[in-house]
Tab-separated table of C-alpha atoms in Angstrom:
chain	number	residue	atom	x	y	z
A	1	MET	CA	-64.620	-27.564	-6.317
A	2	VAL	CA	-66.536	-26.734	-3.133
A	3	ALA	CA	-70.284	-26.940	-3.650
A	4	MET	CA	-72.203	-23.670	-3.865
A	5	SER	CA	-75.949	-23.475	-4.038
A	6	ASN	CA	-76.684	-19.960	-5.306
A	7	GLU	CA	-76.163	-19.077	-8.946
A	8	LEU	CA	-74.251	-15.861	-9.533
A	9	ARG	CA	-74.064	-13.092	-12.086
A	10	VAL	CA	-70.441	-13.391	-13.215
A	11	ALA	CA	-68.486	-10.979	-15.392
A	12	VAL	CA	-65.216	-11.884	-17.104
A	13	VAL	CA	-63.399	-8.614	-17.819
A	14	GLY	CA	-60.875	-8.978	-20.617
A	15	ALA	CA	-62.948	-11.853	-21.953
A	16	THR	CA	-61.273	-11.911	-25.376
A	17	GLY	CA	-57.710	-12.090	-24.034
A	18	ALA	CA	-55.736	-15.263	-23.373
A	19	VAL	CA	-56.335	-15.273	-19.598
A	20	GLY	CA	-59.964	-14.200	-19.949
A	21	ARG	CA	-60.684	-17.020	-22.366
A	22	MET	CA	-58.966	-19.465	-20.027
A	23	ILE	CA	-61.033	-18.233	-17.075
A	24	THR	CA	-64.208	-18.730	-19.116
A	25	ARG	CA	-63.158	-22.279	-19.963
A	26	ILE	CA	-62.307	-23.106	-16.347
A	27	LEU	CA	-65.600	-21.721	-15.036
A	28	GLU	CA	-67.349	-24.148	-17.353
A	29	GLU	CA	-65.055	-27.093	-16.630
A	30	ARG	CA	-65.429	-26.755	-12.874
A	31	GLY	CA	-69.177	-26.170	-12.910
A	32	PHE	CA	-68.945	-22.809	-11.166
A	33	PRO	CA	-72.511	-21.623	-10.382
A	34	VAL	CA	-72.853	-19.020	-13.125
A	35	GLY	CA	-76.475	-17.988	-13.482
A	36	SER	CA	-75.730	-15.085	-15.830
A	37	PHE	CA	-72.505	-14.768	-17.854
A	38	VAL	CA	-71.307	-11.235	-18.691
A	39	PRO	CA	-68.231	-11.038	-20.963
A	40	LEU	CA	-66.682	-7.558	-21.087
A	41	ALA	CA	-63.696	-5.994	-22.845
A	42	SER	CA	-62.479	-2.745	-24.387
A	43	GLU	CA	-64.294	-1.012	-27.209
A	44	LEU	CA	-61.868	-2.633	-29.669
A	45	SER	CA	-63.150	-6.115	-28.766
A	46	ALA	CA	-66.771	-5.245	-28.028
A	47	GLY	CA	-69.236	-6.977	-30.294
A	48	SER	CA	-67.125	-10.082	-30.744
A	49	ARG	CA	-68.430	-13.390	-29.459
A	50	VAL	CA	-67.188	-15.793	-26.796
A	51	ARG	CA	-68.608	-19.237	-26.114
A	52	PHE	CA	-69.765	-20.377	-22.686
A	53	ARG	CA	-71.844	-23.493	-21.981
A	54	ASP	CA	-72.553	-24.135	-25.663
A	55	GLU	CA	-73.859	-20.622	-26.222
A	56	ASP	CA	-72.278	-17.640	-27.967
A	57	HIS	CA	-72.275	-14.480	-25.890
A	58	THR	CA	-71.693	-10.984	-27.250
A	59	VAL	CA	-68.832	-9.147	-25.566
A	60	GLY	CA	-69.913	-5.844	-24.044
A	61	VAL	CA	-67.927	-2.690	-23.387
A	62	LEU	CA	-66.454	-2.488	-19.904
A	63	SER	CA	-68.125	0.238	-17.842
A	64	LEU	CA	-69.389	0.732	-14.329
A	65	GLU	CA	-72.911	0.426	-15.663
A	66	ALA	CA	-72.067	-2.938	-17.251
A	67	LEU	CA	-70.770	-4.129	-13.862
A	68	ARG	CA	-73.871	-2.995	-12.009
A	69	GLY	CA	-75.585	-5.962	-10.357
A	70	VAL	CA	-72.650	-8.308	-11.031
A	71	ASP	CA	-71.872	-10.558	-8.059
A	72	LEU	CA	-68.378	-11.534	-9.190
A	73	ALA	CA	-65.968	-9.907	-11.649
A	74	LEU	CA	-62.892	-11.844	-12.750
A	75	VAL	CA	-60.640	-9.146	-14.169
A	76	SER	CA	-57.732	-9.652	-16.601
A	77	ALA	CA	-57.443	-6.318	-18.354
A	78	GLY	CA	-54.220	-4.712	-17.088
A	79	ALA	CA	-53.335	-2.573	-14.094
A	80	SER	CA	-54.561	0.768	-15.422
A	81	VAL	CA	-57.993	-0.640	-16.287
A	82	SER	CA	-58.242	-2.364	-12.915
A	83	LYS	CA	-57.401	0.829	-11.045
A	84	GLY	CA	-60.005	2.704	-13.066
A	85	TYR	CA	-62.937	0.367	-12.412
A	86	ILE	CA	-62.390	-2.049	-9.544
A	87	PRO	CA	-62.615	0.304	-6.523
A	88	GLN	CA	-65.979	1.708	-7.594
A	89	ALA	CA	-67.354	-1.671	-8.653
A	90	ALA	CA	-66.341	-3.150	-5.296
A	91	GLU	CA	-67.936	-0.226	-3.463
A	92	ALA	CA	-71.158	-0.984	-5.337
A	93	GLY	CA	-71.114	-4.604	-4.109
A	94	THR	CA	-69.233	-6.590	-6.757
A	95	THR	CA	-66.517	-8.965	-5.579
A	96	CYS	CA	-63.531	-8.270	-7.864
A	97	ILE	CA	-60.695	-10.762	-8.354
A	98	ASP	CA	-57.890	-9.066	-10.237
A	99	ASN	CA	-55.077	-10.678	-12.242
A	100	SER	CA	-53.077	-7.487	-12.706
A	101	SER	CA	-50.391	-5.969	-10.486
A	102	ALA	CA	-52.640	-3.031	-9.555
A	103	PHE	CA	-53.507	-4.066	-5.997
A	104	ARG	CA	-51.044	-6.841	-5.135
A	105	MET	CA	-49.047	-4.797	-2.666
A	106	ASP	CA	-51.967	-2.765	-1.312
A	107	PRO	CA	-51.998	-3.565	2.432
A	108	ASP	CA	-55.801	-3.563	2.429
A	109	VAL	CA	-56.117	-6.070	-0.437
A	110	PRO	CA	-55.553	-9.818	0.089
A	111	LEU	CA	-52.961	-11.434	-2.181
A	112	SER	CA	-54.065	-15.020	-2.162
A	113	ILE	CA	-53.281	-18.510	-3.310
A	114	PRO	CA	-56.048	-20.382	-1.469
A	115	GLU	CA	-53.946	-23.560	-1.189
A	116	VAL	CA	-51.197	-21.555	0.558
A	117	ASN	CA	-52.784	-18.665	2.501
A	118	PRO	CA	-56.578	-19.182	2.656
A	119	GLU	CA	-56.652	-17.121	5.851
A	120	ALA	CA	-56.190	-14.003	3.698
A	121	LEU	CA	-59.729	-14.528	2.382
A	122	GLU	CA	-61.443	-15.095	5.708
A	123	GLY	CA	-62.183	-11.582	6.901
A	124	THR	CA	-65.584	-10.424	8.124
A	125	PRO	CA	-67.083	-9.087	5.975
A	126	PRO	CA	-65.358	-10.983	3.143
A	127	PRO	CA	-63.023	-8.867	1.017
A	128	ARG	CA	-64.465	-7.223	-2.089
A	129	VAL	CA	-61.114	-6.854	-3.882
A	130	ILE	CA	-58.634	-9.732	-4.076
A	131	ALA	CA	-55.375	-9.784	-6.020
A	132	VAL	CA	-54.014	-12.816	-7.858
A	133	PRO	CA	-50.215	-13.143	-7.542
A	134	ASN	CA	-47.705	-13.126	-10.360
A	135	CYS	CA	-47.674	-16.440	-12.248
A	136	THR	CA	-44.087	-17.198	-11.187
A	137	THR	CA	-44.961	-16.479	-7.561
A	138	ILE	CA	-47.778	-19.032	-7.759
A	139	ALA	CA	-45.471	-21.729	-9.156
A	140	ALA	CA	-42.977	-21.031	-6.370
A	141	MET	CA	-45.395	-20.675	-3.455
A	142	LEU	CA	-47.332	-23.867	-4.170
A	143	ALA	CA	-44.045	-25.678	-3.508
A	144	ILE	CA	-42.622	-23.466	-0.748
A	145	GLY	CA	-45.860	-22.842	1.183
A	146	PRO	CA	-46.281	-26.363	2.607
A	147	LEU	CA	-42.564	-26.603	3.419
A	148	HIS	CA	-42.759	-23.275	5.240
A	149	ARG	CA	-45.696	-24.495	7.332
A	150	ALA	CA	-43.653	-27.535	8.335
A	151	ALA	CA	-40.228	-26.021	8.943
A	152	GLY	CA	-40.439	-22.206	8.952
A	153	LEU	CA	-38.883	-20.453	5.961
A	154	ARG	CA	-36.017	-18.079	6.814
A	155	SER	CA	-34.574	-17.162	3.392
A	156	LEU	CA	-35.336	-17.799	-0.289
A	157	VAL	CA	-33.459	-17.473	-3.570
A	158	MET	CA	-35.621	-17.694	-6.726
A	159	SER	CA	-34.423	-18.011	-10.323
A	160	SER	CA	-37.257	-18.110	-12.841
A	161	TYR	CA	-37.270	-19.487	-16.375
A	162	GLN	CA	-40.344	-17.886	-17.923
A	163	SER	CA	-41.963	-18.794	-21.225
A	164	VAL	CA	-42.606	-16.255	-23.964
A	165	SER	CA	-46.376	-16.538	-23.449
A	166	GLY	CA	-45.804	-14.595	-20.245
A	167	ALA	CA	-45.257	-11.616	-22.547
A	168	GLY	CA	-48.588	-12.255	-24.295
A	169	MET	CA	-49.376	-13.418	-27.798
A	170	LYS	CA	-46.841	-10.935	-29.203
A	171	GLY	CA	-44.080	-12.672	-27.261
A	172	THR	CA	-45.107	-16.077	-28.589
A	173	ARG	CA	-45.291	-14.706	-32.118
A	174	GLU	CA	-41.855	-13.102	-31.763
A	175	LEU	CA	-40.271	-16.443	-30.842
A	176	ALA	CA	-41.984	-18.259	-33.725
A	177	GLU	CA	-40.930	-15.615	-36.251
A	178	GLN	CA	-37.314	-15.684	-35.108
A	179	ILE	CA	-37.106	-19.477	-35.242
A	180	GLU	CA	-38.469	-19.363	-38.798
A	181	LYS	CA	-35.952	-16.703	-39.866
A	182	LEU	CA	-33.055	-18.723	-38.443
A	183	ARG	CA	-34.198	-22.084	-39.782
A	184	GLY	CA	-31.277	-23.812	-41.498
A	185	GLN	CA	-28.733	-21.428	-39.977
A	186	GLU	CA	-28.375	-23.162	-36.619
A	187	GLU	CA	-24.842	-24.407	-37.228
A	188	THR	CA	-23.604	-20.889	-38.079
A	189	LEU	CA	-25.076	-19.066	-35.095
A	190	GLY	CA	-21.804	-19.295	-33.205
A	191	ASP	CA	-20.086	-17.309	-35.935
A	192	ALA	CA	-22.804	-14.706	-36.484
A	193	ALA	CA	-22.580	-11.201	-35.076
A	194	PHE	CA	-25.267	-10.915	-32.406
A	195	ASP	CA	-26.453	-7.578	-33.795
A	196	SER	CA	-27.254	-9.293	-37.094
A	197	LEU	CA	-29.695	-11.758	-35.506
A	198	PRO	CA	-33.450	-11.106	-35.533
A	199	PHE	CA	-34.949	-9.490	-32.477
A	200	GLY	CA	-38.257	-7.887	-31.556
A	201	GLU	CA	-39.618	-5.141	-29.358
A	202	VAL	CA	-41.354	-7.475	-26.887
A	203	ILE	CA	-38.397	-9.505	-25.587
A	204	GLY	CA	-35.768	-6.904	-26.460
A	205	LYS	CA	-33.020	-9.306	-27.540
A	206	THR	CA	-33.009	-12.405	-29.715
A	207	ILE	CA	-35.019	-15.075	-27.899
A	208	ALA	CA	-34.763	-17.908	-30.445
A	209	TYR	CA	-31.943	-20.262	-29.379
A	210	ASN	CA	-31.166	-17.888	-26.510
A	211	VAL	CA	-32.222	-16.903	-22.991
A	212	VAL	CA	-32.700	-13.298	-21.915
A	213	PRO	CA	-32.042	-12.441	-18.231
A	214	LYS	CA	-34.291	-9.385	-18.198
A	215	ILE	CA	-38.068	-9.329	-17.791
A	216	GLY	CA	-39.564	-5.899	-17.258
A	217	ALA	CA	-37.739	-2.640	-16.701
A	218	PHE	CA	-34.574	-2.181	-14.673
A	219	GLU	CA	-35.073	-0.430	-11.351
A	220	PRO	CA	-32.562	1.349	-9.103
A	221	GLY	CA	-30.285	-1.299	-7.635
A	222	GLY	CA	-30.219	-3.370	-10.817
A	223	TYR	CA	-33.251	-5.624	-10.252
A	224	THR	CA	-36.058	-5.604	-12.799
A	225	ASP	CA	-39.648	-4.831	-11.831
A	226	GLU	CA	-40.468	-8.519	-12.435
A	227	GLU	CA	-37.801	-9.518	-9.939
A	228	ALA	CA	-39.120	-6.928	-7.485
A	229	LYS	CA	-42.549	-8.599	-7.701
A	230	MET	CA	-40.975	-12.021	-7.178
A	231	MET	CA	-39.363	-10.768	-3.959
A	232	ALA	CA	-42.257	-8.720	-2.582
A	233	GLU	CA	-45.197	-11.056	-3.207
A	234	PRO	CA	-43.968	-14.141	-1.276
A	235	ARG	CA	-43.309	-11.947	1.760
A	236	LYS	CA	-46.936	-10.817	1.738
A	237	ILE	CA	-48.407	-14.249	0.987
A	238	LEU	CA	-46.419	-16.008	3.710
A	239	GLY	CA	-46.750	-13.171	6.232
A	240	LEU	CA	-42.955	-12.756	6.397
A	241	PRO	CA	-42.352	-9.052	5.651
A	242	ASP	CA	-38.629	-9.250	6.480
A	243	LEU	CA	-37.870	-12.505	4.660
A	244	PRO	CA	-34.413	-12.295	3.030
A	245	MET	CA	-34.959	-12.884	-0.699
A	246	VAL	CA	-33.070	-12.701	-3.984
A	247	ALA	CA	-34.703	-13.150	-7.404
A	248	THR	CA	-33.507	-13.406	-11.003
A	249	SER	CA	-36.021	-13.641	-13.853
A	250	VAL	CA	-35.041	-15.074	-17.238
A	251	ARG	CA	-37.082	-15.310	-20.444
A	252	VAL	CA	-36.579	-18.662	-22.189
A	253	PRO	CA	-37.607	-19.871	-25.685
A	254	VAL	CA	-40.503	-21.999	-24.444
A	255	PRO	CA	-44.085	-21.351	-25.632
A	256	VAL	CA	-45.884	-22.095	-22.360
A	257	GLY	CA	-44.960	-23.025	-18.803
A	258	HIS	CA	-42.822	-21.192	-16.254
A	259	GLY	CA	-40.123	-22.922	-14.225
A	260	VAL	CA	-38.509	-21.636	-11.036
A	261	SER	CA	-35.458	-22.861	-9.182
A	262	LEU	CA	-35.732	-22.393	-5.419
A	263	VAL	CA	-33.027	-22.365	-2.766
A	264	ALA	CA	-34.858	-22.314	0.560
A	265	ALA	CA	-33.403	-22.176	4.055
A	266	PHE	CA	-35.580	-23.176	7.015
A	267	SER	CA	-35.617	-22.672	10.767
A	268	ARG	CA	-34.892	-26.337	11.478
A	269	PRO	CA	-33.242	-29.234	9.678
A	270	ILE	CA	-35.411	-30.701	6.925
A	271	GLY	CA	-34.272	-33.554	4.742
A	272	VAL	CA	-35.110	-34.590	1.204
A	273	ASP	CA	-37.310	-37.496	2.301
A	274	GLU	CA	-39.398	-35.303	4.615
A	275	ALA	CA	-39.721	-32.625	1.943
A	276	ARG	CA	-40.900	-35.165	-0.614
A	277	GLN	CA	-43.473	-36.513	1.839
A	278	ILE	CA	-44.812	-32.999	2.469
A	279	LEU	CA	-44.951	-32.129	-1.229
A	280	ARG	CA	-46.582	-35.437	-2.134
A	281	SER	CA	-49.658	-34.471	-0.081
A	282	ALA	CA	-49.628	-30.729	-0.840
A	283	PRO	CA	-52.688	-29.335	-2.681
A	284	SER	CA	-52.233	-28.405	-6.346
A	285	VAL	CA	-48.783	-30.036	-6.384
A	286	GLU	CA	-47.655	-33.142	-8.243
A	287	LEU	CA	-44.297	-34.477	-7.093
A	288	ARG	CA	-42.122	-35.689	-9.969
A	289	ASP	CA	-38.879	-36.495	-8.257
A	290	ASP	CA	-37.221	-39.863	-8.824
A	291	PRO	CA	-33.626	-39.332	-9.949
A	292	GLU	CA	-32.895	-43.046	-10.141
A	293	HIS	CA	-35.541	-43.394	-12.870
A	294	ASP	CA	-34.825	-40.024	-14.536
A	295	VAL	CA	-38.105	-38.498	-13.308
A	296	TYR	CA	-38.104	-34.713	-12.957
A	297	PRO	CA	-40.364	-31.849	-14.089
A	298	SER	CA	-40.012	-29.464	-17.023
A	299	PRO	CA	-42.146	-26.436	-17.925
A	300	LEU	CA	-43.690	-27.758	-21.135
A	301	GLU	CA	-44.918	-30.842	-19.262
A	302	SER	CA	-46.978	-28.557	-17.031
A	303	ALA	CA	-48.986	-27.143	-19.948
A	304	GLY	CA	-52.711	-27.670	-19.466
A	305	LEU	CA	-52.359	-29.059	-15.944
A	306	ASP	CA	-54.074	-27.848	-12.784
A	307	VAL	CA	-51.030	-28.627	-10.620
A	308	ALA	CA	-47.484	-27.394	-10.223
A	309	LEU	CA	-44.922	-30.055	-11.066
A	310	VAL	CA	-42.226	-30.147	-8.397
A	311	GLY	CA	-38.993	-32.100	-8.333
A	312	ARG	CA	-35.181	-31.993	-8.255
A	313	VAL	CA	-35.378	-31.857	-4.443
A	314	ARG	CA	-31.830	-31.748	-3.042
A	315	GLN	CA	-30.089	-30.922	0.207
A	316	VAL	CA	-27.801	-27.912	0.192
A	317	GLU	CA	-24.345	-29.271	0.940
A	318	HIS	CA	-23.190	-28.669	4.534
A	319	ASP	CA	-26.575	-27.169	5.508
A	320	PRO	CA	-29.215	-29.637	6.763
A	321	SER	CA	-31.719	-26.772	7.061
A	322	ALA	CA	-31.646	-25.804	3.360
A	323	LEU	CA	-33.105	-27.390	0.235
A	324	VAL	CA	-32.971	-26.849	-3.507
A	325	LEU	CA	-36.002	-27.690	-5.662
A	326	PHE	CA	-37.576	-26.909	-9.037
A	327	SER	CA	-41.240	-26.082	-9.688
A	328	CYS	CA	-43.090	-25.682	-13.006
A	329	ALA	CA	-46.597	-24.474	-13.820
A	330	ASP	CA	-48.720	-23.486	-16.789
A	331	ASN	CA	-48.440	-19.718	-16.489
A	332	LEU	CA	-51.773	-18.975	-18.197
A	333	ARG	CA	-53.868	-21.716	-16.629
A	334	LEU	CA	-52.607	-22.446	-13.113
A	335	GLY	CA	-50.559	-19.261	-12.834
A	336	ALA	CA	-53.408	-16.857	-13.610
A	337	ALA	CA	-56.861	-18.139	-14.543
A	338	LEU	CA	-57.214	-21.089	-12.182
A	339	ASP	CA	-56.000	-19.205	-9.128
A	340	ALA	CA	-58.652	-16.552	-9.781
A	341	VAL	CA	-61.355	-19.223	-9.952
A	342	HIS	CA	-59.980	-20.966	-6.846
A	343	VAL	CA	-60.271	-17.656	-4.974
A	344	ALA	CA	-63.867	-17.274	-6.165
A	345	GLU	CA	-64.734	-20.808	-5.094
A	346	HIS	CA	-63.243	-20.240	-1.668
A	347	LEU	CA	-65.039	-16.944	-1.133
A	348	PHE	CA	-68.483	-17.928	-2.339
A	349	ALA	CA	-68.458	-21.327	-0.671
A	350	ARG	CA	-68.239	-19.443	2.638
A	351	ARG	CA	-71.247	-17.214	1.973
């Protein structure tokens, strides 16, 4: 973390949720200069307690009054809440870093992964509202960003394999319940009628022992809204508004950790050895790519880590300017909470 001298009044909005709790933990782990800690949530969670620096803090009700005088608000409360509070809080002087989709595609709001596009945060005056990208976008861009700087990205195909925790605690619970219901029946699944298998409202189809190639709602053209995000956000982050992109998002029966397969074409030839060298020195990336010794990344291995695990780097046959690779990241930690804190560190270290 970059050193900062002034202690700040910091609010965590959505403090009782999974991402909010992770943000609180990371603020403490990284020694962020919190002089006053303000946990906020909806009325349903108000009055509960969260722990920060060995002290219990009572969660307050989110309101503009509660945000008054706050230097930094780290917001993980959903798009509708963000739209209702962030513009006015920012106008009053609070720097708001938002984990929802509310402002990601707003042309006046930076969408930033500081390791990839720190220039988005370097306006004068500094931005008051900053959007955190989708967790899958972060896993992909940490790998693609440094390769783009070296060789110039000209097209990208992304196929994501996203854990059930990306759908919240209800998604994780749905997987666990279905596995329990099917315990002992594994050998008969091939003979069972699919409609007879357990399913839930969160994933939509059976997720235990299955993968579901639909995350979010279908849009005109057949892509889901999750896939639309996966195509739009990299264009904004990399400053390539016309980048040809295709995305497919798949829910997989994994509790934590998102994986993404990337087929990237560049403006010049780039080989596997050069790509590995670039990724080996890239920030927030750990290269795990040694096929001869069976070394490669998987999503569950990324759980709890502050880096994306990148491997399976291959040349596209007959195209020396194209590569295939696989990147994994903890979707709650690196893919949401840590990026928000990284943005805060970058902004306040410059003030």
